Amino acid sequence: MAISGLVLILFLLAHMYGNLKVFEGQDAFDSYSHHLRELGEPILPYGGALWIIRVVLLAAIVVHAVSAIILWRRARRATGGKGGARYASSKAPRGAQRSYASFTLRWGGVTIALFVIYHLLHLTTNTIAPGGASDSPYERVVNGFSIWWVVLSYTIALIALAFHLRHGIWAAMATLGANTSPKRRKNLNIVAVVVAAVIVVGFLIPPYAVLLGLVG
């Protein structure tokens, strides 16, 4: 689960960087989108590299989800169906290792998965077209994010992503052996907060720039 999560985080960072090209104008953004389909040519066919990326991402998502279910079932068995009760203490009766981010991790993941489906239908396949359909990726972004409720839905999904990343990054690093001392634990928490903030803020900048008339 940790490794698949880190694969998805690397994708999010790359995707966030690509989204910021919207500030370079329509020609630059559309060219960037088109260039993604030409990666690897002529060794790979047109769109080949993009499909490889999609398959890797889909595999990571499946592994991540299946791992979550397996770990959840294992935890339920280990605690007699009481979840995190084994972590309870007099100072933290709801669970000594519970934060809001960890408490909402599972349902946050479900929320993110549903949003990703909507996001793909909107900006990738052009199936859902609030503001108007277009063959131009730039125009799809501008048309969609010119509508306040589209930006609001995007914001809600990214808040869920922020909590998911905040706990998920820390948990992944701990799983892979980085949590070896109180100092390292503190540093891991700082890294988790910073990475989550960079990704979420980076994703929020383009839609709010469009909504406020700074792009378009």
Tab-separated table of C-alpha atoms in Angstrom:
chain	number	residue	atom	x	y	z
A	1	MET	CA	0.000	0.000	0.000
A	2	ALA	CA	2.860	2.366	0.817
A	3	ILE	CA	4.664	1.814	-2.493
A	4	SER	CA	1.518	2.168	-4.609
A	5	GLY	CA	0.667	5.350	-2.694
A	6	LEU	CA	4.094	6.837	-3.416
A	7	VAL	CA	3.683	6.032	-7.125
A	8	LEU	CA	0.409	7.975	-7.113
A	9	ILE	CA	2.030	10.894	-5.260
A	10	LEU	CA	4.740	11.149	-7.928
A	11	PHE	CA	2.000	11.266	-10.563
A	12	LEU	CA	0.162	13.993	-8.636
A	13	LEU	CA	3.313	16.135	-8.526
A	14	ALA	CA	3.854	15.727	-12.278
A	15	HIS	CA	0.178	16.379	-13.041
A	16	MET	CA	0.163	19.467	-10.832
A	17	TYR	CA	3.192	20.851	-12.684
A	18	GLY	CA	1.489	20.252	-16.020
A	19	ASN	CA	-1.677	22.036	-14.876
A	20	LEU	CA	0.303	25.177	-14.071
A	21	LYS	CA	1.130	25.520	-17.770
A	22	VAL	CA	-2.356	26.975	-18.139
A	23	PHE	CA	-0.738	30.301	-17.188
A	24	GLU	CA	1.370	30.184	-20.375
A	25	GLY	CA	-1.719	30.498	-22.553
A	26	GLN	CA	-3.805	28.297	-24.805
A	27	ASP	CA	-1.135	27.430	-27.374
A	28	ALA	CA	1.375	26.330	-24.724
A	29	PHE	CA	-1.171	24.331	-22.722
A	30	ASP	CA	-2.668	22.589	-25.750
A	31	SER	CA	0.817	21.854	-27.109
A	32	TYR	CA	1.806	20.334	-23.774
A	33	SER	CA	-1.290	18.137	-23.828
A	34	HIS	CA	-0.549	17.061	-27.403
A	35	HIS	CA	3.122	16.404	-26.603
A	36	LEU	CA	2.131	13.880	-23.935
A	37	ARG	CA	0.692	11.745	-26.724
A	38	GLU	CA	3.903	11.961	-28.738
A	39	LEU	CA	6.217	10.824	-25.931
A	40	GLY	CA	8.422	7.929	-26.957
A	41	GLU	CA	7.909	8.295	-30.697
A	42	PRO	CA	9.026	6.705	-32.967
A	43	ILE	CA	9.974	3.819	-30.666
A	44	LEU	CA	6.431	3.806	-29.309
A	45	PRO	CA	3.278	4.438	-31.352
A	46	TYR	CA	1.333	7.680	-30.992
A	47	GLY	CA	-0.135	7.771	-27.487
A	48	GLY	CA	1.818	4.663	-26.483
A	49	ALA	CA	3.739	6.217	-23.591
A	50	LEU	CA	0.552	7.826	-22.292
A	51	TRP	CA	-1.198	4.448	-22.252
A	52	ILE	CA	1.736	2.896	-20.397
A	53	ILE	CA	1.418	5.640	-17.779
A	54	ARG	CA	-2.325	5.027	-17.548
A	55	VAL	CA	-1.847	1.272	-17.070
A	56	VAL	CA	0.764	1.851	-14.338
A	57	LEU	CA	-1.540	4.325	-12.585
A	58	LEU	CA	-4.517	1.983	-12.829
A	59	ALA	CA	-2.422	-0.858	-11.410
A	60	ALA	CA	-1.260	1.388	-8.551
A	61	ILE	CA	-4.856	2.387	-7.779
A	62	VAL	CA	-6.050	-1.236	-7.792
A	63	VAL	CA	-3.151	-2.346	-5.585
A	64	HIS	CA	-3.783	0.587	-3.238
A	65	ALA	CA	-7.501	-0.156	-2.927
A	66	VAL	CA	-7.083	-3.914	-2.520
A	67	SER	CA	-4.352	-3.371	0.073
A	68	ALA	CA	-6.647	-1.009	1.977
A	69	ILE	CA	-9.399	-3.630	2.082
A	70	ILE	CA	-6.995	-6.384	3.176
A	71	LEU	CA	-5.482	-4.217	5.934
A	72	TRP	CA	-8.930	-3.098	7.105
A	73	ARG	CA	-10.147	-6.706	7.343
A	74	ARG	CA	-6.951	-7.724	9.122
A	75	ALA	CA	-7.385	-4.900	11.647
A	76	ARG	CA	-11.016	-5.867	12.257
A	77	ARG	CA	-10.018	-9.454	12.953
A	78	ALA	CA	-7.180	-8.405	15.259
A	79	THR	CA	-9.454	-6.201	17.371
A	80	GLY	CA	-12.583	-8.312	17.431
A	81	GLY	CA	-14.420	-5.900	15.149
A	82	LYS	CA	-13.686	-2.858	17.341
A	83	GLY	CA	-11.291	-1.109	14.997
A	84	GLY	CA	-8.687	0.987	16.791
A	85	ALA	CA	-9.813	0.255	20.353
A	86	ARG	CA	-6.451	-1.388	21.085
A	87	TYR	CA	-4.807	2.038	20.793
A	88	ALA	CA	-7.036	3.651	23.414
A	89	SER	CA	-5.494	5.196	26.532
A	90	SER	CA	-6.685	7.352	29.421
A	91	LYS	CA	-5.361	10.436	27.594
A	92	ALA	CA	-6.835	9.478	24.231
A	93	PRO	CA	-9.946	7.326	24.745
A	94	ARG	CA	-10.813	7.423	21.008
A	95	GLY	CA	-7.390	6.073	20.086
A	96	ALA	CA	-3.870	7.133	20.929
A	97	GLN	CA	-2.794	7.257	17.279
A	98	ARG	CA	-5.900	8.873	15.825
A	99	SER	CA	-5.897	12.226	14.092
A	100	TYR	CA	-8.665	13.650	11.923
A	101	ALA	CA	-6.583	12.794	8.850
A	102	SER	CA	-6.154	9.155	9.895
A	103	PHE	CA	-9.762	8.858	11.058
A	104	THR	CA	-11.102	9.983	7.653
A	105	LEU	CA	-8.488	8.178	5.556
A	106	ARG	CA	-10.751	5.390	4.275
A	107	TRP	CA	-13.760	7.526	3.361
A	108	GLY	CA	-11.467	10.222	2.032
A	109	GLY	CA	-10.092	7.643	-0.380
A	110	VAL	CA	-13.594	6.767	-1.557
A	111	THR	CA	-14.375	10.468	-2.076
A	112	ILE	CA	-11.178	10.941	-4.085
A	113	ALA	CA	-11.931	7.874	-6.248
A	114	LEU	CA	-15.404	9.184	-7.115
A	115	PHE	CA	-13.982	12.613	-7.913
A	116	VAL	CA	-11.292	11.135	-10.174
A	117	ILE	CA	-14.037	9.479	-12.250
A	118	TYR	CA	-15.844	12.813	-12.588
A	119	HIS	CA	-12.556	14.583	-13.319
A	120	LEU	CA	-11.694	12.174	-16.143
A	121	LEU	CA	-15.162	12.469	-17.669
A	122	HIS	CA	-14.861	16.248	-17.550
A	123	LEU	CA	-11.307	17.132	-18.578
A	124	THR	CA	-10.026	13.973	-20.299
A	125	THR	CA	-12.845	12.333	-22.248
A	126	ASN	CA	-14.945	15.513	-22.653
A	127	THR	CA	-18.040	13.485	-21.745
A	128	ILE	CA	-19.238	15.910	-19.077
A	129	ALA	CA	-18.886	19.513	-20.214
A	130	PRO	CA	-19.980	22.168	-17.701
A	131	GLY	CA	-19.484	25.498	-19.435
A	132	GLY	CA	-19.333	23.898	-22.867
A	133	ALA	CA	-17.487	21.078	-24.613
A	134	SER	CA	-14.322	21.719	-26.608
A	135	ASP	CA	-11.586	19.797	-28.398
A	136	SER	CA	-9.078	22.173	-26.794
A	137	PRO	CA	-7.827	21.044	-23.339
A	138	TYR	CA	-7.256	24.709	-22.449
A	139	GLU	CA	-10.815	25.674	-23.334
A	140	ARG	CA	-12.217	22.720	-21.339
A	141	VAL	CA	-10.299	23.943	-18.293
A	142	VAL	CA	-11.431	27.552	-18.723
A	143	ASN	CA	-15.047	26.672	-19.546
A	144	GLY	CA	-15.370	24.343	-16.568
A	145	PHE	CA	-13.641	26.444	-13.940
A	146	SER	CA	-15.521	29.578	-14.935
A	147	ILE	CA	-18.470	28.022	-13.046
A	148	TRP	CA	-18.395	28.476	-9.273
A	149	TRP	CA	-19.912	25.127	-8.336
A	150	VAL	CA	-17.356	23.264	-10.446
A	151	VAL	CA	-14.566	25.039	-8.556
A	152	LEU	CA	-16.350	24.305	-5.259
A	153	SER	CA	-16.594	20.577	-6.023
A	154	TYR	CA	-12.945	20.575	-7.024
A	155	THR	CA	-12.032	22.333	-3.754
A	156	ILE	CA	-13.960	19.824	-1.623
A	157	ALA	CA	-12.238	16.906	-3.361
A	158	LEU	CA	-8.826	18.503	-2.858
A	159	ILE	CA	-9.505	19.064	0.835
A	160	ALA	CA	-10.217	15.337	1.092
A	161	LEU	CA	-6.970	14.724	-0.820
A	162	ALA	CA	-5.069	16.972	1.590
A	163	PHE	CA	-6.138	14.924	4.621
A	164	HIS	CA	-5.461	11.686	2.742
A	165	LEU	CA	-1.950	12.790	1.774
A	166	ARG	CA	-1.177	14.225	5.202
A	167	HIS	CA	-1.634	10.888	6.935
A	168	GLY	CA	-0.821	8.673	3.957
A	169	ILE	CA	2.652	10.115	3.341
A	170	TRP	CA	3.573	9.768	7.013
A	171	ALA	CA	2.188	6.227	7.179
A	172	ALA	CA	3.991	5.198	3.972
A	173	MET	CA	7.331	6.474	5.244
A	174	ALA	CA	6.786	4.752	8.590
A	175	THR	CA	5.877	1.494	6.836
A	176	LEU	CA	9.072	1.670	4.777
A	177	GLY	CA	11.198	2.067	7.913
A	178	ALA	CA	11.822	5.824	8.122
A	179	ASN	CA	10.136	6.312	11.522
A	180	THR	CA	13.123	5.370	13.687
A	181	SER	CA	13.198	8.079	16.374
A	182	PRO	CA	11.152	10.968	17.811
A	183	LYS	CA	13.205	13.407	15.719
A	184	ARG	CA	12.641	11.415	12.540
A	185	ARG	CA	8.941	11.165	13.392
A	186	LYS	CA	8.738	14.957	13.697
A	187	ASN	CA	10.557	15.418	10.398
A	188	LEU	CA	8.261	12.922	8.681
A	189	ASN	CA	5.233	14.850	9.890
A	190	ILE	CA	6.721	18.081	8.518
A	191	VAL	CA	7.447	16.438	5.149
A	192	ALA	CA	3.910	15.027	5.005
A	193	VAL	CA	2.352	18.434	5.683
A	194	VAL	CA	4.593	20.250	3.192
A	195	VAL	CA	4.091	17.749	0.351
A	196	ALA	CA	0.330	17.632	0.928
A	197	ALA	CA	0.160	21.452	0.981
A	198	VAL	CA	2.262	21.861	-2.185
A	199	ILE	CA	0.144	19.375	-4.130
A	200	VAL	CA	-3.226	20.702	-3.006
A	201	VAL	CA	-2.363	24.400	-3.369
A	202	GLY	CA	-0.743	23.690	-6.731
A	203	PHE	CA	-3.936	22.013	-7.955
A	204	LEU	CA	-6.159	24.790	-6.588
A	205	ILE	CA	-4.285	27.689	-8.190
A	206	PRO	CA	-5.493	27.127	-11.816
A	207	PRO	CA	-9.241	26.769	-11.084
A	208	TYR	CA	-9.304	29.848	-8.848
A	209	ALA	CA	-7.219	31.788	-11.377
A	210	VAL	CA	-9.848	30.971	-14.013
A	211	LEU	CA	-12.756	31.758	-11.691
A	212	LEU	CA	-11.245	35.134	-10.748
A	213	GLY	CA	-10.566	36.032	-14.381
A	214	LEU	CA	-6.775	35.789	-14.200
A	215	VAL	CA	-6.726	33.058	-16.856
A	216	GLY	CA	-8.971	32.710	-19.871
